[in-house]
Coordinates of C-alpha atoms in Angstrom, one line a residue:
M1 CA -18.1 20.6 -15.1
S2 CA -14.4 21.3 -14.3
K3 CA -11.5 19.2 -15.6
I4 CA -8.7 17.3 -13.9
S5 CA -5.6 15.6 -15.1
N6 CA -6.0 11.8 -14.4
L7 CA -3.2 9.3 -15.2
L8 CA -2.3 5.8 -14.4
I9 CA 1.5 5.1 -14.4
A10 CA 1.8 1.5 -15.5
A11 CA 4.7 -0.7 -16.8
T12 CA 5.4 -3.6 -18.9
S13 CA 6.8 -5.4 -15.8
S14 CA 7.9 -4.9 -12.2
G15 CA 11.4 -3.3 -12.1
S16 CA 10.7 -0.8 -14.9
G17 CA 10.8 2.3 -12.8
K18 CA 7.2 3.2 -12.2
T19 CA 7.6 4.0 -8.4
T20 CA 10.6 6.2 -9.1
L21 CA 8.7 8.1 -11.8
T22 CA 5.6 8.3 -9.6
L23 CA 7.5 9.7 -6.6
G24 CA 9.4 12.2 -8.7
L25 CA 6.2 13.3 -10.6
L26 CA 4.3 13.8 -7.3
R27 CA 6.9 16.0 -5.9
A28 CA 7.4 17.9 -9.2
L29 CA 3.7 18.6 -9.2
K30 CA 3.7 19.6 -5.7
N31 CA 6.6 22.0 -6.3
R32 CA 4.5 23.5 -9.1
Q33 CA 2.0 24.4 -6.4
L34 CA -0.6 22.0 -7.8
E35 CA -3.0 20.1 -5.6
V36 CA -2.2 16.4 -6.4
Q37 CA -3.9 13.2 -5.2
P38 CA -1.9 10.0 -5.2
F39 CA -3.4 6.5 -5.6
K40 CA -2.0 3.1 -5.6
C41 CA -3.3 0.1 -7.5
G42 CA -3.3 -3.1 -5.2
P43 CA -2.8 -3.7 -1.6
D44 CA 0.7 -2.3 -1.1
Y45 CA 0.9 -0.2 2.1
I46 CA 4.6 0.8 1.7
D47 CA 4.5 2.5 -1.8
T48 CA 1.6 4.6 -0.3
K49 CA 3.8 5.7 2.5
Y50 CA 6.3 7.1 -0.1
H51 CA 3.4 8.8 -2.0
D52 CA 2.5 10.6 1.2
L53 CA 6.0 11.8 1.8
A54 CA 6.4 12.9 -1.9
S55 CA 3.0 14.8 -2.1
H56 CA 2.5 15.7 1.6
G57 CA -0.8 14.1 1.3
H58 CA -2.5 10.7 1.8
S59 CA -2.2 8.0 -0.8
I60 CA -5.3 5.8 -1.3
N61 CA -5.3 2.0 -2.3
L62 CA -7.6 1.2 -5.2
D63 CA -8.0 -2.7 -5.1
L64 CA -10.7 -4.7 -6.7
F65 CA -10.0 -7.8 -4.6
L66 CA -10.2 -6.0 -1.3
S67 CA -13.2 -4.0 -2.1
S68 CA -16.1 -3.7 -4.7
P69 CA -16.1 -1.7 -8.0
D70 CA -18.5 0.7 -6.4
H71 CA -16.3 1.3 -3.4
V72 CA -13.3 2.0 -5.7
K73 CA -15.3 4.5 -7.9
Q74 CA -16.5 6.2 -4.7
L75 CA -12.9 6.4 -3.3
Y76 CA -11.5 7.8 -6.5
A77 CA -14.2 10.5 -6.9
K78 CA -14.1 11.5 -3.1
H79 CA -10.4 11.9 -2.9
S80 CA -10.1 13.7 -6.3
A81 CA -12.9 16.2 -5.6
S82 CA -10.7 19.2 -4.9
K83 CA -7.5 18.2 -6.7
D84 CA -5.9 19.5 -9.7
V85 CA -4.1 16.2 -10.7
C86 CA -4.7 12.5 -9.8
V87 CA -1.6 10.2 -10.1
T88 CA -2.2 6.4 -9.7
E89 CA 0.7 4.1 -9.5
G90 CA 0.1 0.7 -11.0
V91 CA 1.0 -2.7 -9.7
M92 CA 3.4 -5.0 -11.6
G93 CA 2.9 -5.1 -15.2
L94 CA -0.2 -3.3 -16.7
F95 CA -2.3 -6.6 -17.2
D96 CA -0.9 -8.5 -14.1
G97 CA -3.7 -9.4 -11.7
Y98 CA -4.3 -12.1 -9.3
D99 CA -6.3 -14.0 -11.8
R100 CA -5.2 -12.9 -15.3
M101 CA -6.5 -9.3 -15.6
Q102 CA -8.6 -9.5 -12.4
G103 CA -7.2 -7.0 -10.0
S104 CA -4.7 -5.5 -12.5
S105 CA -3.9 -1.9 -13.3
A106 CA -5.6 -2.3 -16.6
Q107 CA -8.9 -3.2 -14.8
I108 CA -8.6 -0.1 -12.5
A109 CA -7.9 2.0 -15.6
E110 CA -11.0 0.6 -17.4
L111 CA -13.2 0.9 -14.3
L112 CA -12.3 4.6 -13.7
D113 CA -11.6 5.6 -17.3
I114 CA -8.1 6.7 -16.5
P115 CA -5.5 7.4 -19.3
V116 CA -2.5 5.1 -19.0
V117 CA 1.1 6.2 -19.2
L118 CA 3.5 3.4 -19.8
V119 CA 7.1 3.2 -18.3
I120 CA 9.3 1.0 -20.4
N121 CA 12.8 -0.2 -19.5
A122 CA 14.5 0.5 -22.6
K123 CA 18.0 -0.8 -21.8
S124 CA 19.4 -2.7 -24.8
M125 CA 16.3 -1.9 -26.8
A126 CA 15.7 0.4 -29.8
Y127 CA 13.1 0.0 -32.6
S128 CA 11.9 -3.3 -31.1
A129 CA 10.0 -1.0 -28.7
A130 CA 7.4 -0.7 -31.4
A131 CA 6.3 -4.1 -31.1
M132 CA 6.0 -3.9 -27.3
L133 CA 4.1 -0.7 -27.5
Y134 CA 1.8 -2.0 -30.3
G135 CA 1.0 -5.0 -28.1
F136 CA 0.2 -2.9 -24.9
K137 CA -1.8 -0.3 -26.9
N138 CA -4.0 -2.9 -28.8
F139 CA -4.1 -6.0 -26.5
Y140 CA -7.1 -4.6 -24.6
K141 CA -9.2 -2.0 -26.4
N142 CA -11.1 -0.9 -23.3
I143 CA -8.2 1.1 -21.9
D144 CA -6.4 4.1 -23.4
V145 CA -2.5 4.0 -23.5
V146 CA -1.9 7.7 -24.3
G147 CA 1.8 8.1 -23.7
V148 CA 5.1 6.5 -22.7
V149 CA 8.2 7.4 -20.7
F150 CA 11.4 5.4 -21.3
N151 CA 13.7 4.5 -18.5
F152 CA 17.4 3.6 -18.6
V153 CA 18.0 5.3 -21.9
G154 CA 21.7 5.5 -23.0
S155 CA 21.8 8.6 -25.0
E156 CA 19.8 11.1 -27.0
S157 CA 20.4 9.1 -30.2
H158 CA 19.0 6.1 -28.3
Y159 CA 15.9 8.0 -27.6
H160 CA 15.6 9.0 -31.2
F161 CA 15.1 5.4 -32.2
L162 CA 12.5 5.0 -29.4
K163 CA 10.6 8.0 -30.7
E164 CA 10.4 6.6 -34.2
A165 CA 8.9 3.5 -32.5
C166 CA 6.2 5.6 -30.9
K167 CA 5.4 7.4 -34.0
D168 CA 4.7 4.3 -35.9
V169 CA 2.6 2.8 -33.2
G170 CA 0.6 6.1 -32.4
I171 CA 1.6 6.5 -28.8
E172 CA 3.0 9.9 -27.7
P173 CA 6.6 9.9 -26.3
L174 CA 6.8 12.0 -23.2
G175 CA 10.5 11.9 -22.5
Y176 CA 13.1 9.5 -21.0
L177 CA 15.1 8.9 -17.9
P178 CA 18.8 8.3 -18.3
K179 CA 20.4 5.7 -16.1
Q180 CA 21.5 7.4 -12.9
A181 CA 22.2 5.5 -9.7
D182 CA 21.4 8.2 -7.2
I183 CA 17.7 8.3 -8.2
E184 CA 17.2 4.6 -7.4
I185 CA 15.4 3.7 -4.2
P186 CA 17.2 1.7 -1.7
S187 CA 15.5 -1.5 -0.7
R188 CA 15.0 -3.6 2.5
H189 CA 13.9 -7.2 2.9
L190 CA 10.2 -6.1 3.3
G191 CA 9.5 -3.9 0.3
L192 CA 10.9 -0.5 0.1
S193 CA 13.1 1.0 2.8
L194 CA 11.7 3.4 5.2
D195 CA 15.1 4.0 7.0
K196 CA 15.6 7.1 9.0
E197 CA 19.0 7.3 7.5
F198 CA 17.4 7.8 3.9
C199 CA 16.8 11.4 3.5
F200 CA 13.5 11.2 1.5
D201 CA 12.7 14.9 1.0
H202 CA 16.2 15.4 -0.5
F203 CA 15.7 12.2 -2.7
A204 CA 12.3 13.4 -3.8
D205 CA 13.5 16.8 -4.8
K206 CA 16.3 15.3 -6.8
V207 CA 14.0 12.9 -8.7
A208 CA 11.6 15.7 -9.2
S209 CA 14.3 17.9 -10.8
F210 CA 15.5 15.1 -12.8
I211 CA 12.0 14.5 -14.1
E212 CA 11.3 18.2 -14.9
K213 CA 14.5 18.1 -17.0
H214 CA 13.8 15.0 -19.0
I215 CA 10.0 14.5 -19.0
D216 CA 7.5 16.9 -20.7
I217 CA 5.2 17.3 -17.8
N218 CA 3.1 19.9 -19.4
R219 CA 2.2 17.7 -22.2
L220 CA 1.6 14.8 -19.9
L221 CA -1.0 17.0 -18.0
E222 CA -2.6 18.0 -21.2
I223 CA -3.2 14.7 -22.8
T224 CA -4.6 13.2 -19.5
K225 CA -7.1 16.0 -18.9
Q226 CA -10.7 14.8 -18.4
E227 CA -14.1 15.8 -16.8
R228 CA -13.8 15.5 -13.0
P229 CA -15.1 12.3 -11.5
V230 CA -18.6 12.7 -10.1
V231 CA -19.0 11.9 -6.4
S232 CA -21.7 9.3 -6.0
L233 CA -23.7 8.3 -2.9
A234 CA -21.4 6.5 -0.2
D235 CA -21.5 2.7 -0.8
K236 CA -21.9 2.1 3.0
K237 CA -23.5 4.4 5.6
I238 CA -21.6 4.2 9.0
T239 CA -23.2 5.3 12.3
N240 CA -21.2 7.3 14.5
K241 CA -21.1 5.3 17.8
N242 CA -18.9 7.9 19.7
L243 CA -16.3 5.3 20.2
K244 CA -12.8 6.1 21.4
N245 CA -10.4 4.3 19.0
A246 CA -6.6 4.1 19.6
V247 CA -4.1 3.2 16.7
A248 CA -0.6 2.2 17.2
Y249 CA 1.6 4.4 15.1
D250 CA 5.3 4.8 15.4
E251 CA 8.6 3.6 13.9
A252 CA 7.8 0.0 14.5
F253 CA 4.1 0.0 13.6
N254 CA 2.9 2.0 10.7
F255 CA 1.5 -0.2 7.9
F256 CA -2.2 0.5 7.5
Y257 CA -4.8 1.3 4.8
Y258 CA -5.6 5.0 5.0
E259 CA -9.4 4.3 4.4
N260 CA -9.5 1.9 7.4
I261 CA -8.5 4.9 9.7
E262 CA -11.2 7.0 7.9
Y263 CA -13.6 4.2 8.8
L264 CA -12.6 4.5 12.6
K265 CA -13.2 8.3 12.3
E266 CA -16.8 7.6 11.3
L267 CA -17.2 5.4 14.4
G268 CA -15.8 8.1 16.8
D269 CA -12.5 9.7 17.9
V270 CA -9.2 8.3 16.8
T271 CA -6.1 8.7 18.9
F272 CA -2.5 7.5 18.0
F273 CA -0.2 5.9 20.5
S274 CA 3.3 4.5 20.5
P275 CA 4.1 0.9 21.9
L276 CA 7.8 2.0 21.6
W277 CA 7.7 5.2 23.6
D278 CA 4.4 5.5 25.6
K279 CA 4.1 3.9 28.9
E280 CA 0.5 2.8 28.8
L281 CA -2.5 2.6 26.4
P282 CA -4.8 5.6 26.0
K283 CA -8.4 5.2 27.1
A284 CA -10.2 3.3 24.4
D285 CA -13.1 1.2 23.3
F286 CA -11.1 -0.4 20.4
I287 CA -7.4 -0.7 19.8
Y288 CA -5.7 -1.4 16.5
L289 CA -2.1 -2.8 16.3
P290 CA -1.0 -2.6 12.6
G291 CA 2.0 -4.2 11.0
G292 CA 5.3 -2.6 10.4
Y293 CA 8.8 -3.2 11.4
P294 CA 8.8 -4.6 14.9
E295 CA 11.9 -6.7 14.0
L296 CA 14.0 -3.5 13.7
H297 CA 13.0 -2.3 17.3
L298 CA 13.0 -5.4 19.4
S299 CA 15.0 -4.1 22.3
A300 CA 12.9 -1.0 22.8
L301 CA 9.7 -3.0 22.4
S302 CA 10.8 -5.6 24.8
E303 CA 12.0 -3.1 27.5
N304 CA 8.8 -1.1 27.5
K305 CA 7.2 -3.4 30.3
S306 CA 4.7 -0.9 31.5
M307 CA 3.1 -0.8 28.0
H308 CA 3.1 -4.7 27.9
E309 CA 1.2 -4.6 31.3
S310 CA -1.2 -2.0 30.0
I311 CA -2.0 -4.1 27.0
R312 CA -2.4 -7.3 28.9
N313 CA -4.8 -5.5 31.4
Y314 CA -7.0 -4.1 28.6
I315 CA -7.3 -7.5 27.0
E316 CA -8.0 -9.5 30.2
N317 CA -10.7 -6.9 31.0
G318 CA -12.5 -7.6 27.7
G319 CA -11.1 -4.7 25.6
K320 CA -11.5 -5.1 21.9
L321 CA -8.2 -5.3 20.0
L322 CA -7.2 -6.2 16.4
A323 CA -3.6 -6.9 15.8
E324 CA -2.1 -7.6 12.2
C325 CA 1.2 -9.1 11.2
G326 CA 3.8 -7.1 13.2
G327 CA 1.2 -6.1 15.7
M328 CA 0.4 -9.8 16.2
M329 CA 4.1 -10.7 16.7
Y330 CA 4.3 -8.0 19.2
L331 CA 1.4 -9.7 21.3
C332 CA 3.2 -13.1 21.3
S333 CA 5.4 -14.4 24.2
S334 CA 8.6 -13.6 22.4
I335 CA 10.1 -12.6 19.1
T336 CA 13.4 -14.2 18.0
D337 CA 15.6 -12.1 15.5
K338 CA 17.4 -13.6 12.6
D339 CA 20.6 -14.2 14.8
G340 CA 18.7 -16.3 17.3
N341 CA 18.4 -13.6 20.0
V342 CA 15.1 -13.9 21.9
Y343 CA 13.2 -10.8 23.2
P344 CA 10.2 -11.1 25.5
M345 CA 7.0 -9.4 24.3
V346 CA 3.6 -8.8 25.6
D347 CA 2.8 -12.4 26.2
V348 CA -0.9 -12.5 25.6
L349 CA -0.7 -14.8 22.7
K350 CA 1.1 -18.0 24.1
Q351 CA 3.3 -18.5 21.0
N352 CA 6.6 -17.4 19.7
A353 CA 7.3 -15.4 16.5
T354 CA 10.7 -15.8 14.8
M355 CA 12.7 -14.0 12.1
Q356 CA 15.0 -17.1 11.6
Q357 CA 15.0 -19.1 8.3
M358 CA 12.9 -16.3 6.7
R359 CA 10.7 -17.2 3.8
L360 CA 8.3 -14.8 2.1
K361 CA 4.5 -15.4 2.6
L362 CA 2.8 -13.1 0.1
G363 CA -0.7 -12.9 -1.4
Y364 CA -4.4 -11.9 -1.1
R365 CA -6.4 -13.7 1.5
S366 CA -10.2 -14.4 2.1
L367 CA -11.2 -15.1 5.6
S368 CA -14.4 -17.0 6.4
Y369 CA -15.2 -16.0 10.0
N370 CA -18.3 -15.3 12.0
G371 CA -20.5 -15.3 8.9
Q372 CA -18.5 -12.8 7.0
N373 CA -16.3 -13.1 4.0
I374 CA -13.3 -10.9 5.1
K375 CA -10.6 -9.7 2.6
G376 CA -7.1 -8.8 3.2
H377 CA -3.4 -9.2 2.1
E378 CA -0.5 -11.1 3.6
F379 CA 3.2 -10.1 3.2
H380 CA 5.7 -11.2 5.7
Y381 CA 9.0 -13.0 6.3
S382 CA 8.5 -14.0 9.9
K383 CA 6.6 -17.1 11.2
I384 CA 5.1 -18.4 14.3
A385 CA 7.5 -21.1 15.5
N386 CA 5.0 -23.1 17.5
A387 CA 1.8 -22.4 15.4
E388 CA 0.8 -26.1 15.4
N389 CA -0.3 -25.6 19.0
S390 CA -2.7 -22.6 18.2
I391 CA -6.1 -23.0 16.7
S392 CA -7.4 -20.9 14.0
I393 CA -11.0 -19.3 14.3
A394 CA -11.1 -18.8 10.6
K395 CA -10.8 -20.7 7.3
I396 CA -8.3 -18.7 5.2
Y397 CA -8.1 -19.0 1.4
N398 CA -5.9 -17.4 -1.3
A399 CA -7.2 -15.5 -4.3
K400 CA -7.8 -18.8 -6.2
G401 CA -10.0 -20.1 -3.4
I402 CA -7.4 -22.6 -2.3
E403 CA -7.1 -22.9 1.6
V404 CA -3.8 -21.8 3.0
D405 CA -2.1 -22.5 6.4
A406 CA -2.6 -18.9 7.6
K407 CA -4.4 -18.6 10.9
L408 CA -6.6 -16.1 12.7
F409 CA -6.2 -16.2 16.5
R410 CA -8.7 -15.1 19.2
Y411 CA -8.3 -14.7 22.9
K412 CA -11.3 -13.0 24.6
N413 CA -11.8 -9.9 22.5
L414 CA -8.3 -10.0 20.9
I415 CA -8.2 -11.0 17.2
A416 CA -4.9 -11.4 15.7
G417 CA -3.2 -12.8 12.5
Y418 CA -0.8 -12.1 9.7
T419 CA -3.5 -10.9 7.3
H420 CA -3.7 -7.2 6.8
I421 CA -7.5 -6.7 6.7
Y422 CA -9.3 -4.2 4.6
W423 CA -12.3 -3.2 6.7
A424 CA -13.7 -0.1 5.1
Q425 CA -16.5 -2.0 3.6
L426 CA -17.1 -4.3 6.7
D427 CA -19.1 -4.1 9.9
L428 CA -15.8 -4.1 11.9
L429 CA -17.3 -4.4 15.4
S430 CA -19.3 -7.6 14.4
L431 CA -16.0 -9.4 14.3
F432 CA -16.0 -9.3 18.1
E433 CA -19.4 -10.8 18.6

């Protein structure tokens, strides 16, 4: 059986630099002409977009709240089948899950038997790193922490102390990243920035060069080499129904799980369209309006009246449409920006979305609807200004099973809400029954 390098880049806490290391490593491996497959622990749909840009591939979410262990194993084996290297970016700290370790990077590493490479923020730290490394190596024996990369290192002599800590703990030091402002990723209010002004290719190549200089990539690939995962039988057989599926995809709408789109391809054809620039919907049996950054394109979205009319006609005539977060906001009567300016929208949902007095709503969601337990994730700053006038068709709970005030709306065959649903294991069409 052939071998493949598998590694999970984890951290002691958020902000340690695992995303920067992951992106630079993905680009460095691509520049070496290696076939690399990126993965992301957890529900994040923005980090995966950066993975796509860095690797010129498709990053896959591995999430044990949204999906079953068998589904995660199937995804990992399927997408790694023809690759040379698999790089999985962790979420938060290594052991941080939605309930203790549940849903954590460590749980993914254990399930898939992936070697772990730690990233540690070493600013203002020397030999004390030994105690931290010892704890992360020995806290949970069912995972294998094989190496460490230190970030924000002040000098070569600083790194010498850190290497001594590694030696005494038995974890291999793989290099360090000095503090350098121009390899830090700019941020926006909703996760990482996807601004056009941010030249990602130039940034990725710069970080890749930086990592090639400071990290022993050859050794990293050597100590993480394993037997290639075996592709098992698919956990769900989907029957092709020859459906025509249309997915909104442009600067305003682009947050979706790759595997959801793969599911639609199993149902039939998938066409992409732009609510920003196209004048009408394509012919379709099912429309998907994902989340994104509609608040950054309010004028253009509001002015495209012919698309509004096309969507209204589709819905009024019984067309099936699922809208999530930003897609749901677009279907409201209006969206108010943070300065109080009101922009008319599609006006199918008789409610108003607003960016004023922004407060973060974040977390896993379980939706009890139509006899199904639907899993998803919520991450937004906007709100529905007159939500008290709208009735939810589902009971919605957080990861602890506590009911939350989120809602799922329905009008004819339109289903809409703030939750980003993971439907790769669902009977999607049964939602509309």
